[in-house]
Coordinates of C-alpha atoms and ligand atoms in Angstrom, one line a residue:
M237 CA 0.0 -0.1 0.0
V238 CA 1.3 3.4 -1.1
R239 CA 0.6 6.0 1.6
L240 CA -0.5 9.2 0.5
A241 CA 2.5 11.3 2.0
F242 CA 4.8 8.8 -0.2
A243 CA 3.0 9.6 -3.1
E244 CA 2.9 12.9 -2.4
T245 CA 6.8 13.9 -2.1
L246 CA 7.6 11.5 -4.6
M247 CA 5.1 13.3 -7.0
R248 CA 7.0 16.6 -5.7
G249 CA 10.8 15.3 -5.9
E250 CA 9.8 14.3 -9.7
R251 CA 8.5 17.2 -10.6
T252 CA 10.6 20.0 -9.0
S253 CA 13.9 17.8 -8.4
K254 CA 14.0 19.4 -4.9
L255 CA 13.6 17.3 -1.3
S256 CA 14.7 18.3 2.3
R257 CA 17.0 16.0 4.1
E258 CA 13.8 15.0 6.1
E259 CA 11.8 14.3 2.4
I260 CA 14.7 12.3 1.5
H261 CA 15.2 10.2 4.5
F262 CA 11.2 9.3 4.2
L263 CA 11.7 8.0 1.0
L264 CA 15.1 6.1 1.6
S265 CA 13.5 4.4 4.7
T266 CA 10.1 2.9 2.7
T267 CA 10.3 -1.1 3.3
D268 CA 7.0 -1.0 1.5
P269 CA 7.6 -2.9 -1.9
E270 CA 5.3 -1.0 -4.0
E271 CA 6.4 2.4 -2.5
K272 CA 9.7 1.0 -3.5
Q273 CA 8.8 0.4 -7.0
N274 CA 7.0 3.3 -7.4
L275 CA 10.4 5.5 -6.4
W276 CA 12.1 3.2 -8.7
D277 CA 9.5 3.9 -11.9
A278 CA 9.6 7.8 -10.9
A279 CA 13.4 7.4 -11.4
D280 CA 12.9 5.7 -14.7
R281 CA 10.5 8.5 -16.0
V282 CA 13.1 11.3 -15.0
R283 CA 16.1 9.6 -16.8
E284 CA 13.7 8.7 -19.7
K285 CA 12.7 12.4 -19.7
W286 CA 16.3 14.2 -19.5
I287 CA 18.2 11.5 -21.0
G288 CA 16.6 9.6 -23.3
P289 CA 16.9 5.6 -24.1
E290 CA 20.1 5.8 -25.1
V291 CA 22.6 3.8 -22.9
H292 CA 26.6 4.6 -23.4
L293 CA 29.0 2.0 -22.7
R294 CA 32.5 2.5 -21.3
A295 CA 35.4 0.3 -21.8
V296 CA 37.5 -0.4 -18.8
V297 CA 40.9 -0.9 -18.5
E298 CA 42.0 -2.1 -15.3
F299 CA 45.7 -1.8 -15.7
S300 CA 47.4 -2.2 -12.6
N301 CA 45.9 -3.9 -9.4
Y302 CA 48.9 -2.6 -6.9
C303 CA 47.7 -0.4 -4.3
Q304 CA 49.5 1.5 -1.7
R305 CA 46.2 1.7 0.3
D306 CA 44.8 -0.3 2.9
C307 CA 40.8 0.0 2.6
L308 CA 39.0 -2.1 4.8
Y309 CA 36.3 -3.5 2.4
C310 CA 38.8 -3.8 -0.8
G311 CA 40.3 -6.8 -2.1
L312 CA 43.3 -5.1 -3.7
R313 CA 44.4 -3.3 -0.6
K314 CA 47.9 -3.9 0.6
G315 CA 47.6 -5.9 3.2
N316 CA 45.5 -8.5 0.7
Q317 CA 49.3 -10.5 0.6
I318 CA 47.5 -13.6 -1.0
L319 CA 46.5 -11.7 -4.1
H320 CA 48.9 -11.7 -7.5
R321 CA 49.8 -8.0 -8.3
Y322 CA 50.4 -7.4 -12.0
R323 CA 51.0 -4.3 -14.0
M324 CA 50.1 -3.6 -17.7
S325 CA 52.9 -1.9 -19.8
Q326 CA 52.0 0.8 -21.6
R327 CA 52.1 -1.1 -24.9
E328 CA 49.5 -3.2 -23.6
I329 CA 46.8 -0.7 -22.6
L330 CA 47.5 1.1 -25.6
E331 CA 47.1 -2.0 -27.7
T332 CA 43.8 -2.9 -25.6
S333 CA 42.4 0.9 -26.1
I334 CA 42.5 0.4 -29.9
R335 CA 41.0 -2.7 -29.9
A336 CA 38.3 -1.3 -27.5
K337 CA 38.1 1.7 -30.3
E338 CA 37.6 -0.9 -32.9
L339 CA 34.7 -2.5 -31.2
G340 CA 33.1 1.1 -31.4
F341 CA 33.5 2.0 -27.8
Q342 CA 34.5 6.0 -27.5
T343 CA 35.2 6.4 -23.9
V344 CA 38.1 4.6 -22.4
V345 CA 38.1 4.4 -18.7
L346 CA 41.8 3.7 -17.1
Q347 CA 41.6 2.3 -13.6
S348 CA 44.2 1.3 -11.3
G349 CA 44.8 1.0 -7.5
E350 CA 46.9 3.8 -5.9
D351 CA 50.1 2.6 -7.9
P352 CA 53.0 5.1 -7.6
F353 CA 54.9 2.9 -10.2
Y354 CA 52.4 5.0 -12.5
T355 CA 54.3 8.7 -12.1
R356 CA 52.9 11.5 -13.5
E357 CA 55.0 11.4 -16.7
R358 CA 54.0 7.8 -17.6
I359 CA 50.1 8.7 -17.3
E360 CA 51.0 11.3 -19.2
D361 CA 52.9 9.4 -22.0
L362 CA 49.9 6.6 -21.8
I363 CA 47.4 9.8 -22.5
R364 CA 49.2 11.2 -25.1
A365 CA 49.7 7.9 -26.8
I366 CA 46.1 6.9 -26.5
K367 CA 45.0 10.4 -27.9
R368 CA 46.9 10.0 -30.9
E369 CA 46.3 6.3 -31.8
T370 CA 42.4 6.3 -30.9
E371 CA 41.2 9.9 -30.3
M372 CA 39.3 8.1 -27.3
V373 CA 37.6 9.9 -24.6
I374 CA 40.0 9.4 -22.1
A375 CA 39.0 9.1 -18.2
L376 CA 41.0 8.3 -15.6
S377 CA 40.6 6.5 -12.3
V378 CA 43.8 6.6 -10.4
G379 CA 43.0 7.6 -7.1
E380 CA 43.8 11.0 -5.1
R381 CA 47.1 12.4 -6.4
S382 CA 48.5 16.1 -6.5
A383 CA 46.9 18.9 -8.3
E384 CA 50.0 19.0 -10.2
D385 CA 49.3 15.4 -11.7
Y386 CA 45.8 16.1 -12.2
S387 CA 46.8 19.3 -14.3
A388 CA 49.6 17.7 -16.1
W389 CA 47.0 14.7 -16.9
R390 CA 44.5 17.2 -18.0
A391 CA 46.8 19.0 -20.4
A392 CA 47.9 15.8 -22.0
G393 CA 44.3 15.5 -23.1
G394 CA 42.5 13.6 -20.0
D395 CA 38.7 14.2 -20.6
R396 CA 37.3 12.9 -17.3
Y397 CA 38.3 11.7 -13.8
L398 CA 36.5 9.0 -11.6
L399 CA 36.9 9.4 -7.6
K400 CA 34.1 7.6 -5.6
F401 CA 34.1 9.8 -2.2
E402 CA 33.1 6.6 -0.9
T403 CA 30.7 8.0 2.1
S404 CA 30.0 11.2 3.1
S405 CA 30.8 10.5 6.8
P406 CA 33.8 12.0 8.0
F407 CA 34.2 9.3 10.7
L408 CA 33.3 6.2 8.5
F409 CA 35.7 7.6 5.8
H410 CA 38.4 7.5 8.2
R411 CA 37.6 4.2 9.9
M412 CA 37.4 2.4 6.6
R413 CA 39.9 3.9 4.7
P414 CA 43.2 4.1 7.3
G415 CA 45.4 6.9 6.8
C416 CA 43.0 8.8 4.9
R417 CA 40.7 11.6 5.2
L418 CA 37.4 12.5 3.2
D419 CA 38.4 16.1 3.4
D420 CA 41.7 15.7 1.2
R421 CA 39.3 13.6 -1.5
M422 CA 36.8 16.2 -1.3
N423 CA 40.0 18.5 -2.4
C424 CA 40.8 16.3 -5.2
L425 CA 37.5 16.4 -6.4
K426 CA 37.6 20.3 -6.3
N427 CA 40.7 20.3 -8.1
L428 CA 39.8 18.4 -10.9
R429 CA 37.0 20.3 -11.3
N430 CA 38.7 23.5 -11.5
L431 CA 40.8 21.8 -14.1
G432 CA 38.3 21.5 -16.4
F433 CA 37.5 17.5 -16.3
E434 CA 34.2 15.9 -16.2
V435 CA 34.2 14.7 -12.8
G436 CA 32.3 11.5 -11.4
S437 CA 32.4 10.4 -8.0
G438 CA 30.1 8.0 -6.1
N439 CA 29.6 6.0 -3.2
I440 CA 29.2 2.3 -1.2
V441 CA 25.9 1.6 0.1
G442 CA 25.6 -1.0 2.7
L443 CA 29.4 -0.4 4.4
S444 CA 29.6 -1.7 8.2
G445 CA 28.4 1.2 10.1
Q446 CA 27.2 3.3 7.7
T447 CA 23.2 4.4 8.8
L448 CA 20.7 5.9 6.7
V449 CA 21.6 9.1 7.7
D450 CA 24.8 8.6 6.1
L451 CA 23.3 7.4 3.1
V452 CA 20.9 11.0 2.9
N453 CA 23.9 13.1 3.4
D454 CA 25.8 11.2 0.3
I455 CA 22.9 11.8 -2.0
I456 CA 23.0 15.9 -0.7
L457 CA 26.2 16.0 -1.7
F458 CA 25.8 14.5 -4.9
Q459 CA 23.5 17.3 -5.5
K460 CA 25.5 20.1 -4.2
Y461 CA 28.4 19.2 -6.0
D462 CA 26.4 18.7 -9.4
F463 CA 29.2 15.8 -10.4
D464 CA 28.8 14.8 -13.7
M465 CA 29.0 11.2 -13.0
I466 CA 27.8 9.2 -10.1
A467 CA 28.5 5.5 -9.3
V468 CA 26.5 4.1 -6.7
G469 CA 27.3 0.9 -6.0
P470 CA 26.5 -1.6 -3.0
F471 CA 29.3 -3.2 -1.0
I472 CA 30.1 -6.8 -1.6
S473 CA 31.9 -8.4 1.0
H474 CA 35.9 -9.8 0.1
P475 CA 36.8 -12.9 2.4
Q476 CA 40.4 -11.7 2.4
T477 CA 39.4 -8.4 3.9
P478 CA 38.5 -7.1 7.6
L479 CA 35.1 -7.0 6.1
G480 CA 34.9 -10.6 4.8
S481 CA 32.1 -11.2 7.6
S482 CA 30.1 -8.7 6.8
P483 CA 27.2 -8.8 4.8
N484 CA 26.6 -7.6 1.6
G485 CA 24.6 -4.3 1.0
S486 CA 21.3 -4.5 0.1
L487 CA 19.9 -4.3 -3.7
D488 CA 16.7 -2.7 -3.1
L489 CA 18.4 0.3 -1.0
T490 CA 21.0 0.5 -3.6
L491 CA 18.1 1.3 -6.1
S492 CA 16.3 3.6 -4.2
V493 CA 19.9 5.7 -3.5
L494 CA 20.2 5.8 -7.1
A495 CA 16.5 6.6 -7.6
I496 CA 16.8 9.5 -5.4
T497 CA 19.8 10.3 -7.3
R498 CA 18.0 10.7 -10.5
L499 CA 15.3 12.2 -9.4
L500 CA 17.4 15.2 -7.8
T501 CA 20.1 15.7 -10.5
Q502 CA 18.0 14.9 -13.4
N503 CA 21.0 14.7 -16.2
T504 CA 23.8 13.5 -14.5
H505 CA 25.2 10.1 -15.8
L506 CA 24.2 7.0 -13.3
P507 CA 26.2 3.9 -14.7
A508 CA 24.6 0.5 -13.5
T509 CA 27.6 -0.2 -11.6
T510 CA 29.5 -3.7 -11.8
A511 CA 28.9 -4.0 -8.4
I512 CA 25.0 -3.9 -8.5
R513 CA 25.6 -6.4 -11.5
I514 CA 27.3 -8.8 -9.2
L515 CA 25.4 -8.7 -6.6
D516 CA 22.2 -10.0 -8.2
P517 CA 21.4 -11.3 -11.3
N518 CA 18.4 -9.1 -12.0
G519 CA 20.8 -6.2 -10.8
C520 CA 21.6 -4.6 -14.2
K521 CA 18.1 -4.6 -15.7
A522 CA 16.8 -3.5 -12.3
A523 CA 19.5 -0.6 -12.1
L524 CA 18.7 0.5 -15.6
A525 CA 14.9 1.0 -14.9
A526 CA 15.6 2.7 -11.2
G527 CA 17.5 5.7 -13.2
A528 CA 21.1 4.2 -14.6
N529 CA 21.9 5.1 -18.5
I530 CA 25.6 4.1 -18.5
L531 CA 27.2 0.7 -18.6
M532 CA 30.9 -0.2 -17.8
H533 CA 32.5 -3.0 -20.0
D534 CA 35.6 -4.7 -18.5
F535 CA 37.9 -4.5 -20.9
T536 CA 40.8 -5.7 -19.1
P537 CA 43.1 -8.6 -21.2
P538 CA 41.6 -11.6 -19.7
I539 CA 45.1 -12.7 -18.3
Y540 CA 44.9 -10.0 -15.9
R541 CA 41.2 -9.7 -15.3
R542 CA 40.9 -12.1 -12.7
Y543 CA 43.3 -10.6 -10.9
Y544 CA 41.4 -7.2 -10.1
E545 CA 39.3 -8.4 -7.5
I546 CA 37.8 -5.8 -5.6
Y547 CA 35.2 -7.9 -4.7
P548 CA 34.6 -11.7 -5.5
G549 CA 32.9 -12.7 -8.9
K550 CA 33.8 -9.3 -10.4
S551 CA 36.1 -11.2 -13.3
T552 CA 33.5 -13.9 -14.2
H553 CA 31.2 -11.1 -15.2
S554 CA 32.0 -10.8 -18.8
I555 CA 29.5 -10.5 -21.6
E556 CA 30.0 -9.8 -25.5
I557 CA 29.2 -6.1 -26.9
N558 CA 26.1 -7.9 -29.2
E559 CA 25.1 -9.6 -26.1
I560 CA 24.7 -6.2 -24.3
R561 CA 22.8 -4.7 -27.7
E562 CA 20.2 -7.5 -27.1
F563 CA 19.6 -7.4 -23.9
L564 CA 19.3 -3.2 -24.3
T565 CA 17.0 -4.0 -27.1
S566 CA 14.9 -6.5 -25.3
I567 CA 14.2 -3.7 -22.4
G568 CA 13.7 -0.8 -24.7
R569 CA 16.8 1.0 -24.5
K570 CA 20.0 1.3 -27.1
I571 CA 23.3 1.8 -27.5
G572 CA 24.1 5.4 -26.9
Q573 CA 25.8 7.5 -30.1
G574 CA 28.3 9.8 -29.6
V575 CA 30.8 10.5 -26.8
G576 CA 28.4 10.5 -24.3
S577 CA 29.3 13.7 -22.4
R578 CA 27.4 15.5 -19.6
K579 CA 28.4 18.5 -21.9
E580 CA 26.6 17.0 -25.0
L581 CA 23.5 16.4 -23.0
L582 CA 23.6 19.9 -21.3
E583 CA 23.8 21.2 -24.7
S584 CA 21.0 19.0 -26.2
N585 CA 17.7 20.6 -26.0
R586 CA 17.2 17.9 -23.0
G587 CA 19.6 20.1 -21.2
G588 CA 17.9 19.7 -17.9
M589 CA 19.2 21.4 -14.9
V590 CA 22.4 24.0 -15.2
R591 CA 25.6 23.6 -13.3
K592 CA 24.6 25.5 -10.5
F593 CA 27.8 24.9 -8.3
K594 CA 30.8 25.6 -10.3
N595 CA 33.3 25.4 -7.7
P596 CA 31.7 23.8 -4.4
Ligands
LIG235 N1 32.4 -3.6 -2.8 C1 32.1 -2.4 -3.2 N2 32.7 -1.7 -3.9 C2 33.8 -1.8 -3.5 N3 34.9 -1.2 -3.8 C3 36.0 -1.2 -3.3 N4 35.8 -2.4 -2.3 C4 34.3 -2.8 -2.8 C5 33.4 -3.7 -2.2 N5 34.5 -4.7 -1.5 C6 34.8 0.1 -4.8 C7 35.0 1.4 -4.4 C8 36.2 1.9 -4.7 C9 36.4 1.3 -6.2 C10 37.7 0.8 -6.9 O1 35.7 0.1 -5.9 O2 34.1 2.2 -4.4 O3 36.3 3.3 -5.2
LIG236 FE1 43.1 1.2 -3.1 FE2 41.2 2.0 -4.4 FE3 41.0 -0.6 -3.1 FE4 41.3 1.4 -1.5 S1 39.7 1.4 -3.0 S2 42.4 -0.1 -1.3 S3 42.3 3.0 -2.9 S4 41.8 0.0 -5.0

């Protein structure tokens, strides 16, 4: 049964893209299946209105699984000494990107743990080589680095940068990421924005000790920073980490965070994250029906893929591009044309909200 207050709040959120902290909490805390479905359906309508049926694909190349950090939730943490570590050479990364381009991908996401082996210069060279050979849009996801590094990579041709803030709670952040501070991460995000990158961020839903209020604050931060992409993913427990016995995040709650994010941000790119897809066989379809419009495609060469084990099951999830096309058609969607940038969307007549907080 959908309560009247729920229906009214949801309708206002859908119409105005404005909800108070209390209203977000109210929507997020429902346990009623019909209310949850109504929330996801509203997000689906908002996605259709501002973005349309296109789903943009991104080719992800996980080029190094070395990491100097020790995040409690992540299989790549340096304390995981069982994990076999690898680094791809510049040539391998370039050849992989060229293959992605040949298959029709327009964006390559270069992702790694925080690996100082890839110095400012090495990444710069890599960006230049990929731009020269493929003219692809280049998104980087290599963690917290100096403003000078970011600046050099932007000048070399880097277009986008992904850095999830993971949780908006400074305490939880500090507990989950020993030796790291939320402020430093937010500072990195500001630097990236100021340099002209399209900036992606995101959170993890279901971290041990996280409250519903923390998730409400995550959503408020998403809206305040007006990120160009927001990845909302459930926590997935990895046995070789200190959170090995914590339960996985909930699919429904992740979908509801995603859906409210869609209501409030209108045209931001929201991926059906790999974690949602791993958590539940229906996760991908459910996320695409609750506001998501992006699919990340793992393009890491198979010999390395199984070692990029942020959480279990990640590497076994591999589908072919034809299957993606068929799947999207079956749910009334299609692969997006163009590079799928936020700017492109803002300039199209779909527009939606114009960036309000250029320098948060
Ligand atoms: N469950 C879900 N997401 C995780 N990440 C790392 N470990 C986990 C996990 N156990 C995500 C983080 C990070 C990215 C590399 O992977 O959000 O930003
Ligand atoms: Fe390293 Fe990122 Fe994993 Fe933390 S979440 S251990 S920084 S790869």
